[in-house]
Short mmCIF file of C-alpha atoms in Angstrom, two decimals:
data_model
loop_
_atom_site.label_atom_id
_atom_site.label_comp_id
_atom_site.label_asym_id
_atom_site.label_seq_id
_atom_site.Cartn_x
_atom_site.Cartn_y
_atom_site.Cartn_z
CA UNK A 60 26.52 -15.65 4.64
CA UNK A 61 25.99 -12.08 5.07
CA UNK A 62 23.31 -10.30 2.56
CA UNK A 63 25.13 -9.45 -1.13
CA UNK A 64 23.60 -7.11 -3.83
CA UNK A 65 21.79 -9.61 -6.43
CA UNK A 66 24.00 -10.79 -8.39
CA UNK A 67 22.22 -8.79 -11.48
CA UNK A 68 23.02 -5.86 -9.74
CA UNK A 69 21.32 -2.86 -10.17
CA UNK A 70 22.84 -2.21 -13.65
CA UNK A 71 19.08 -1.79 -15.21
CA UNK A 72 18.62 1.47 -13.57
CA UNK A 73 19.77 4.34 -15.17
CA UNK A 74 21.47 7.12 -13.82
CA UNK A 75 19.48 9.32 -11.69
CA UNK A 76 19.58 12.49 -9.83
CA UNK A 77 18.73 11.01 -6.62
CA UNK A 78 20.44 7.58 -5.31
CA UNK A 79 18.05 4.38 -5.87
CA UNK A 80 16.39 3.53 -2.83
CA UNK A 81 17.44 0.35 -1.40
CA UNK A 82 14.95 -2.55 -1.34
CA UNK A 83 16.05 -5.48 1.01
CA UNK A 84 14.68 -8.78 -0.55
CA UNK A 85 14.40 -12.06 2.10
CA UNK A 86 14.21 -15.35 1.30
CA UNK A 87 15.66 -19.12 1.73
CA UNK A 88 15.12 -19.99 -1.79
CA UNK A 89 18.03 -18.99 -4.07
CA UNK A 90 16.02 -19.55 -6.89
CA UNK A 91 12.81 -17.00 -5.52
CA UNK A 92 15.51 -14.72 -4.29
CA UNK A 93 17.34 -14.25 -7.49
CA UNK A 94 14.37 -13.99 -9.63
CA UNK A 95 12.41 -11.31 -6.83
CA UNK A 96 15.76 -9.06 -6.78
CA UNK A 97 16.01 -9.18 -10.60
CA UNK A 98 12.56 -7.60 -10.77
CA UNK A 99 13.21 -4.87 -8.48
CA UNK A 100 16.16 -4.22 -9.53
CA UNK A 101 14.64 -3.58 -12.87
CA UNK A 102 12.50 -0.37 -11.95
CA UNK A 103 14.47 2.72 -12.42
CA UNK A 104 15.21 4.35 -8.73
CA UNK A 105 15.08 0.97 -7.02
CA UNK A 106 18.30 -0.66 -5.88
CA UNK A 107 18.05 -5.12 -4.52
CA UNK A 108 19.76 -6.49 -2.07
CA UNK A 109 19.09 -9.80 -0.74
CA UNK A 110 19.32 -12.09 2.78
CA UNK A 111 18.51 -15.69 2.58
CA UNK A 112 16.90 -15.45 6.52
CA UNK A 113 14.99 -13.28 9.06
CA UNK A 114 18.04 -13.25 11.16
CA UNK A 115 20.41 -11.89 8.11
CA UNK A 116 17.69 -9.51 7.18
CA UNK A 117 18.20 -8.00 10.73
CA UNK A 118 21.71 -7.81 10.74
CA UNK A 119 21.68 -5.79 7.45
CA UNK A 120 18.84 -3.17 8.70
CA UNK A 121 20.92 -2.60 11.89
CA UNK A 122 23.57 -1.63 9.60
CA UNK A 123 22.02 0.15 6.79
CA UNK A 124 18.25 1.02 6.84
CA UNK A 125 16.45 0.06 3.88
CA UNK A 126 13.66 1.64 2.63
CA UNK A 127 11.24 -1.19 2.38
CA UNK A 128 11.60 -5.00 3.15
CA UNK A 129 10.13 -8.22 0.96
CA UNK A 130 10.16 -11.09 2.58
CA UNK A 131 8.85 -14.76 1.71
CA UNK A 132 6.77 -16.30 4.36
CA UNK A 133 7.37 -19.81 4.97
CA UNK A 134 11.25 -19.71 6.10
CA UNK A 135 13.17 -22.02 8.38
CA UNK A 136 14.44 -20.29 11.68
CA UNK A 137 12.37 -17.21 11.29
CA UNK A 138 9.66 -17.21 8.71
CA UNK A 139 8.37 -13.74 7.70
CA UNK A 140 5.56 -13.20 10.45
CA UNK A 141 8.78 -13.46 13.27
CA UNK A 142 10.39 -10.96 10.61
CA UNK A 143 7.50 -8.35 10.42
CA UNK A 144 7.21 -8.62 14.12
CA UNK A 145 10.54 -7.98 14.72
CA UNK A 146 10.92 -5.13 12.17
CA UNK A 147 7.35 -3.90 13.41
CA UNK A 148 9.40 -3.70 17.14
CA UNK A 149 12.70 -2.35 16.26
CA UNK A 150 12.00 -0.16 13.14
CA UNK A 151 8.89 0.88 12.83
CA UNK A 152 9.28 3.15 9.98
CA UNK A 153 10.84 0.37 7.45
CA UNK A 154 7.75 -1.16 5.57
CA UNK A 155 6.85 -4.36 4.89
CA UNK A 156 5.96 -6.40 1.33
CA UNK A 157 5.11 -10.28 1.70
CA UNK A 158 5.49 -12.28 -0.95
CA UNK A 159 2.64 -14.78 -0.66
CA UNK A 160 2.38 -18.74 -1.38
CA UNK A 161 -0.25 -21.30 -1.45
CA UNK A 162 0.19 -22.68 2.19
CA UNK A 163 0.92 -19.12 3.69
CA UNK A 164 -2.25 -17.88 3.76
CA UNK A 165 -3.09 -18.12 7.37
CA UNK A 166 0.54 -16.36 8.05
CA UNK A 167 -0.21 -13.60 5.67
CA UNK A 168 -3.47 -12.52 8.05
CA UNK A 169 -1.37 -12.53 10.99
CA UNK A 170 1.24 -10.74 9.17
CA UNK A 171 -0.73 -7.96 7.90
CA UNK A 172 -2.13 -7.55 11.13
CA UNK A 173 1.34 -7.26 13.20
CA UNK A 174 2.53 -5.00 10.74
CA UNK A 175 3.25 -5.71 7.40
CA UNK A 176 2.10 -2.97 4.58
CA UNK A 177 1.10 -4.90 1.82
CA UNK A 178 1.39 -8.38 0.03
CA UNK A 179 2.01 -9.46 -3.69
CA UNK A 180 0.91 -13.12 -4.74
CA UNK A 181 4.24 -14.65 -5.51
CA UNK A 182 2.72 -16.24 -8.94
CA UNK A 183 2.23 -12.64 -9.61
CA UNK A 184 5.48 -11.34 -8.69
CA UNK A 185 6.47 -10.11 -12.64
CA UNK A 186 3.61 -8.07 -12.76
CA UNK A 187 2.75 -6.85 -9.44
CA UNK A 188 6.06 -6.43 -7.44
CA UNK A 189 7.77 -3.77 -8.30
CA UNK A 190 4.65 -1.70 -8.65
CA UNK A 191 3.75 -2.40 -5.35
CA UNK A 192 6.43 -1.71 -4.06
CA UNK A 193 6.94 2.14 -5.71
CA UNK A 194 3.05 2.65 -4.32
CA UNK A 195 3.55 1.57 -0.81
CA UNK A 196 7.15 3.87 -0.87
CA UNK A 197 5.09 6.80 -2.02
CA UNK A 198 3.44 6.83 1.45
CA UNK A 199 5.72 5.69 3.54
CA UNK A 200 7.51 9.06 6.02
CA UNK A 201 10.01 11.21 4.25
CA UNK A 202 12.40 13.21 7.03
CA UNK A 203 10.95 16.45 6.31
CA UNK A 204 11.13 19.95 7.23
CA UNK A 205 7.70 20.83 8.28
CA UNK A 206 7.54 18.51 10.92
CA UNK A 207 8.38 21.01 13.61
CA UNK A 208 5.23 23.21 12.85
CA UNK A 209 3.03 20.42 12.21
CA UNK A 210 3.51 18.94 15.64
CA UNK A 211 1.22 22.33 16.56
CA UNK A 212 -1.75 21.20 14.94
CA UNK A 213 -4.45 20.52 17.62
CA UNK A 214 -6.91 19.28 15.49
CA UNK A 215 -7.73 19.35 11.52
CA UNK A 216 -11.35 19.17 9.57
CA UNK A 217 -10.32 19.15 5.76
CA UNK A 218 -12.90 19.12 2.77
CA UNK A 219 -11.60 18.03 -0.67
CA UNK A 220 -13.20 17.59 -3.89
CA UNK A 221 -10.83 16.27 -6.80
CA UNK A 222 -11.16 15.85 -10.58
CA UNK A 223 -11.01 12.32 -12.05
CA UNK A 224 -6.99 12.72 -11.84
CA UNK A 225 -4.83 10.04 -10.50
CA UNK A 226 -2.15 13.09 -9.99
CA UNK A 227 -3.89 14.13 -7.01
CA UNK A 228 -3.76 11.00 -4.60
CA UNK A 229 -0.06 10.93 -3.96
CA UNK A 230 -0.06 14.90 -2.80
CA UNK A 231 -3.84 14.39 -1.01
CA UNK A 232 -2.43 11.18 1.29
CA UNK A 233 0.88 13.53 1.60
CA UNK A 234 -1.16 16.27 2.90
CA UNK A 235 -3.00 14.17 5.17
CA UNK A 236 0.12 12.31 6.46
CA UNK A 237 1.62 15.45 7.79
CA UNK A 238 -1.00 16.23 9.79
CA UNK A 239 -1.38 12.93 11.32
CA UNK A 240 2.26 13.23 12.19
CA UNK A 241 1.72 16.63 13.82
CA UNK A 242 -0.96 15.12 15.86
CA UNK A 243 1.07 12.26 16.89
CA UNK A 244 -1.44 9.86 16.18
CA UNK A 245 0.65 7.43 14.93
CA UNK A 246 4.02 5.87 14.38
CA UNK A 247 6.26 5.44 11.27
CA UNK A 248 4.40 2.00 10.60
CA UNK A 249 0.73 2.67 11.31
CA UNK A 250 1.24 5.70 9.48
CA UNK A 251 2.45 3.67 5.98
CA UNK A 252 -0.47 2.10 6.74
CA UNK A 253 -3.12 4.47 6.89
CA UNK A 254 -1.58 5.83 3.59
CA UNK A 255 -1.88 2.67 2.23
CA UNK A 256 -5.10 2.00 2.77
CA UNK A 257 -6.18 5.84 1.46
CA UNK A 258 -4.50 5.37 -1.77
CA UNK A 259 -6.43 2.01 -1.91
CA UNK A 260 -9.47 3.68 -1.37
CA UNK A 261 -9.06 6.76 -3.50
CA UNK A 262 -7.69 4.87 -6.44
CA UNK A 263 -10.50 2.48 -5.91
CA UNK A 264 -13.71 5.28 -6.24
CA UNK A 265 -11.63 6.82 -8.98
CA UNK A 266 -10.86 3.72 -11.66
CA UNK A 267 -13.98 1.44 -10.34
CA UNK A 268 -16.33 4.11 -9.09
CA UNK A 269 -16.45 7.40 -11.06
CA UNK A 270 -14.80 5.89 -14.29
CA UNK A 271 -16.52 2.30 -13.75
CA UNK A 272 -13.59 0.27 -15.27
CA UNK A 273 -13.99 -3.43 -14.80
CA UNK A 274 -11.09 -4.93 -12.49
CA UNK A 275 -11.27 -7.56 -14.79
CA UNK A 276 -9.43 -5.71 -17.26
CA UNK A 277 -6.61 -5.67 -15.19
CA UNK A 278 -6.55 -9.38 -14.86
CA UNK A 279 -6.32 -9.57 -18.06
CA UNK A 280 -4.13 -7.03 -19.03
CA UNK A 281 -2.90 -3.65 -16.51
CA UNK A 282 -2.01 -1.45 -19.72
CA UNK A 283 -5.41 -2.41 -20.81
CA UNK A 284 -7.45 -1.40 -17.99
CA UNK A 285 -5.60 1.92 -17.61
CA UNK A 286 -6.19 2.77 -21.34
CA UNK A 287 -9.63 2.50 -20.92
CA UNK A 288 -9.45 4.56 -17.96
CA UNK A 289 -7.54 7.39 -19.79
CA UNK A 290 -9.88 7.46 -22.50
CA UNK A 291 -12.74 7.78 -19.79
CA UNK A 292 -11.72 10.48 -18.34
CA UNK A 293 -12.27 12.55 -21.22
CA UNK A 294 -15.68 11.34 -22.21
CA UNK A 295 -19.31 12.09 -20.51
CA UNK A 296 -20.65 11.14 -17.99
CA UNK A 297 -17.12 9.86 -16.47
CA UNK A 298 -15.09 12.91 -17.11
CA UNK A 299 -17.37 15.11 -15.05
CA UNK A 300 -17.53 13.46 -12.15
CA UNK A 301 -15.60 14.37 -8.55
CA UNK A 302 -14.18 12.48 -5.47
CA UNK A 303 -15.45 13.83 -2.13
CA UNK A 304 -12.80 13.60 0.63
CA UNK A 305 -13.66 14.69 3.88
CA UNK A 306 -10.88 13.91 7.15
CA UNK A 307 -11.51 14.68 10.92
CA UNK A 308 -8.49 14.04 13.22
CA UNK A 309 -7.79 14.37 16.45
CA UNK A 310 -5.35 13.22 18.65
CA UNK A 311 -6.94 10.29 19.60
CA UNK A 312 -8.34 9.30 16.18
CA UNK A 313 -8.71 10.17 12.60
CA UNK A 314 -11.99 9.39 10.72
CA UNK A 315 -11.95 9.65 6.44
CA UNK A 316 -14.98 9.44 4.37
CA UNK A 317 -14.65 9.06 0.31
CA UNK A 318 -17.38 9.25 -1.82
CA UNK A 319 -17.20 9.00 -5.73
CA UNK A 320 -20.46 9.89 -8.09
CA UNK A 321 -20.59 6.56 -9.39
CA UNK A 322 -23.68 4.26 -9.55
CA UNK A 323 -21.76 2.84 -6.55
CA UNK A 324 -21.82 -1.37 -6.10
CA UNK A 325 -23.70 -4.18 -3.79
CA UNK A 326 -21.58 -4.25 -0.61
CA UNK A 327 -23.54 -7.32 0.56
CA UNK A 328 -20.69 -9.48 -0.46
CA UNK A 329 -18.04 -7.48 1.74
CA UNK A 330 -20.21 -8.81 5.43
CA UNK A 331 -19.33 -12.75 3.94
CA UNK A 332 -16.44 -13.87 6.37
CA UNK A 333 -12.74 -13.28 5.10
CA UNK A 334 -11.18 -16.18 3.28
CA UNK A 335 -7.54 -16.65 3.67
CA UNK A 336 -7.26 -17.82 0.57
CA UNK A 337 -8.37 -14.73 -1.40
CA UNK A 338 -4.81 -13.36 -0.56
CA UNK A 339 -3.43 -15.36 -3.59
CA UNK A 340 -6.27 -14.07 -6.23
CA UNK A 341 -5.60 -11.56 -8.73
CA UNK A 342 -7.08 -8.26 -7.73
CA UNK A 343 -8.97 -7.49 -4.77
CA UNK A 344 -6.13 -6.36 -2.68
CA UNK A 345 -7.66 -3.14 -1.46
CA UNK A 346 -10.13 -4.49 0.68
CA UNK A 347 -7.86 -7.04 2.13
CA UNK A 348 -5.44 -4.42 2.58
CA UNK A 349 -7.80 -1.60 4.08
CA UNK A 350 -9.65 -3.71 6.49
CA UNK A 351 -6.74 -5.08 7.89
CA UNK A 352 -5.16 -1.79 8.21
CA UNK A 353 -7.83 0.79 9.88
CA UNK A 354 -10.26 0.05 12.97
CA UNK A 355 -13.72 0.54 11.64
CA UNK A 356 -14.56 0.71 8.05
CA UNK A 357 -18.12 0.71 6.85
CA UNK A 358 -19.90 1.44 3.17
CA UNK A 359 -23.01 3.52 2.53
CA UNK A 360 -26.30 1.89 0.90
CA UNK A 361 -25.25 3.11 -2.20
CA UNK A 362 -22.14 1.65 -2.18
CA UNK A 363 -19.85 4.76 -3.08
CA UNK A 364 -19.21 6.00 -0.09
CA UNK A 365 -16.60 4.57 2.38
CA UNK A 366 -15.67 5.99 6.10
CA UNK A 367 -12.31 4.77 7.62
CA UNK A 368 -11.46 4.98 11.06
CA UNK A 369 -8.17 5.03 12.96
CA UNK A 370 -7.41 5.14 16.17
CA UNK A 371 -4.27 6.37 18.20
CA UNK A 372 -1.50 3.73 18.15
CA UNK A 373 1.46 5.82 20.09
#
């Protein structure tokens, strides 16, 4: 069976000016598969189509790119960790979304680390999917037409300090994406990756450092949490605090340090070992994400300040 459009189709998007971008769901259960394509399908701009295996999933990017991949884990044939590696070989500029299960754990770690850009939970798949999905897209390399005059950048030191105003992240990572393309200090993947892990870290001394919003309010309830962090953002002493963003790069590596004017947080817990199983907890992704994703990462005393390191990977 070759890959099909779900079977929903992608009649719950509404006309837009540019074409939805095409989101290539994998997995052997018809059940998961339906109900994973139905919620992508869902968000305005996003088109599903579906394979039941790795080796369908190939066939249809050979034929027509996609511009991300989510893929179950535990398959017959090829599971997702041969799919990541594969896409991670022959297209390195398609990203990667697992869908997690109990039992996949172990995979997952391997996963991330050969190349996949993120993971959702699959318990958590209505909520956290589709949103995923748009924020690992926004980072992931546009064809565009700076490139030329950005591959003459020897070397960049940028300074930025921003306002308590989720707006800026997406241009920031933009910004710094270009140059790490001039540089040619990474490939299509890597470079998703590094973006990911900025807009982790940004959105993470924004909500949880300057604004101090529990992540337990978005357990609970996402429109919630980001109420209370709209309402923040106008009040003392939240409102008046910055982010500090400094980036060095090189061609050989690119080192970011973020610092919010929070009361900053007890890192002691992030030198415990890594526990597979925190994969399938609500929350906590960042970390996961951003230490599987950049070479060195290391916290102040304080706890809100955070330097990232990565090095050359072409």
């Amino acid at each position: 069976m070759l890959p099909n459009e779900d079977p929903a189709g992608p009649g719950g998007i509404p006309p837009a000016a540019d074409a939805p971008r095409t989101i290539l769901i994998v997995d052997d259960s018809p059940v998961d598969l339906r109900l994973s394509a139905h919620i992508v399908a869902r968000r305005p701009g996003l088109r599903a189509v579906t394979a039941a295996s790795g080796h369908e999933a190939l066939d249809f990017i050979a034929r027509e790119p996609p511009a991300a991949v989510v893929t179950d884990l535990q398959m017959p044939d090829m599971d997702g960790l041969g799919l990541v590696r594969a896409i991670r070989a022959d297209f390195p500029g398609i990203p990667v979304v697992l869908m997690t299960a109990f039992g996949s754990e172990d995979v997952a770690v391997l996963a991330l680390r050969a190349g996949a850009a993120s993971y959702v939970p699959k318990k958590a798949l209505r909520r956290e999917l589709a949103d995923t999905l748009v924020a690992v897209l926004a980072v992931t390399s546009p064809d565009g037409q700076r490139r030329k005059l950005m591959r003459c950048i020897e070397s960049t030191r940028s300074r930025f300090r921003i306002d308590n105003d989720p707006a800026m992240i997406a241009p920031l990572i933009a910004l710094i994406q270009e140059e790490l393309d001039g540089l040619g200090l990474c490939d299509g993947n890597a470079r998703t990756r590094v973006g990911v892990s900025l807009q982790e870290t940004l959105a993470n001394a924004l909500y949880h450092g300057n604004l101090e919003v529990s992540s337990e309010l978005r357990q609970e309830d996402e429109r919630v949490f980001y109420a209370e962090a709209e309402a923040r953002r106008r009040l003392p002493p939240y409102r008046d605090r910055s982010i500090h963003v400094e980036a060095d790069l090189d061609p050989e590596s690119a080192t970011f340090r973020i610092r919010d004017e929070g009361p900053g947080f007890d890192t002691s817990a992030l030198d415990a070992p890594f526990d597979p199983e925190s994969l399938l907890r609500v929350g906590g992704r960042g970390m996961i994400l951003i230490r599987s994703f950049m070479d060195e990462v290391r916290h102040n005393a304080a706890g809100n300040e955070i330097t990232l390191v990565k090095r050359r990977t072409v």
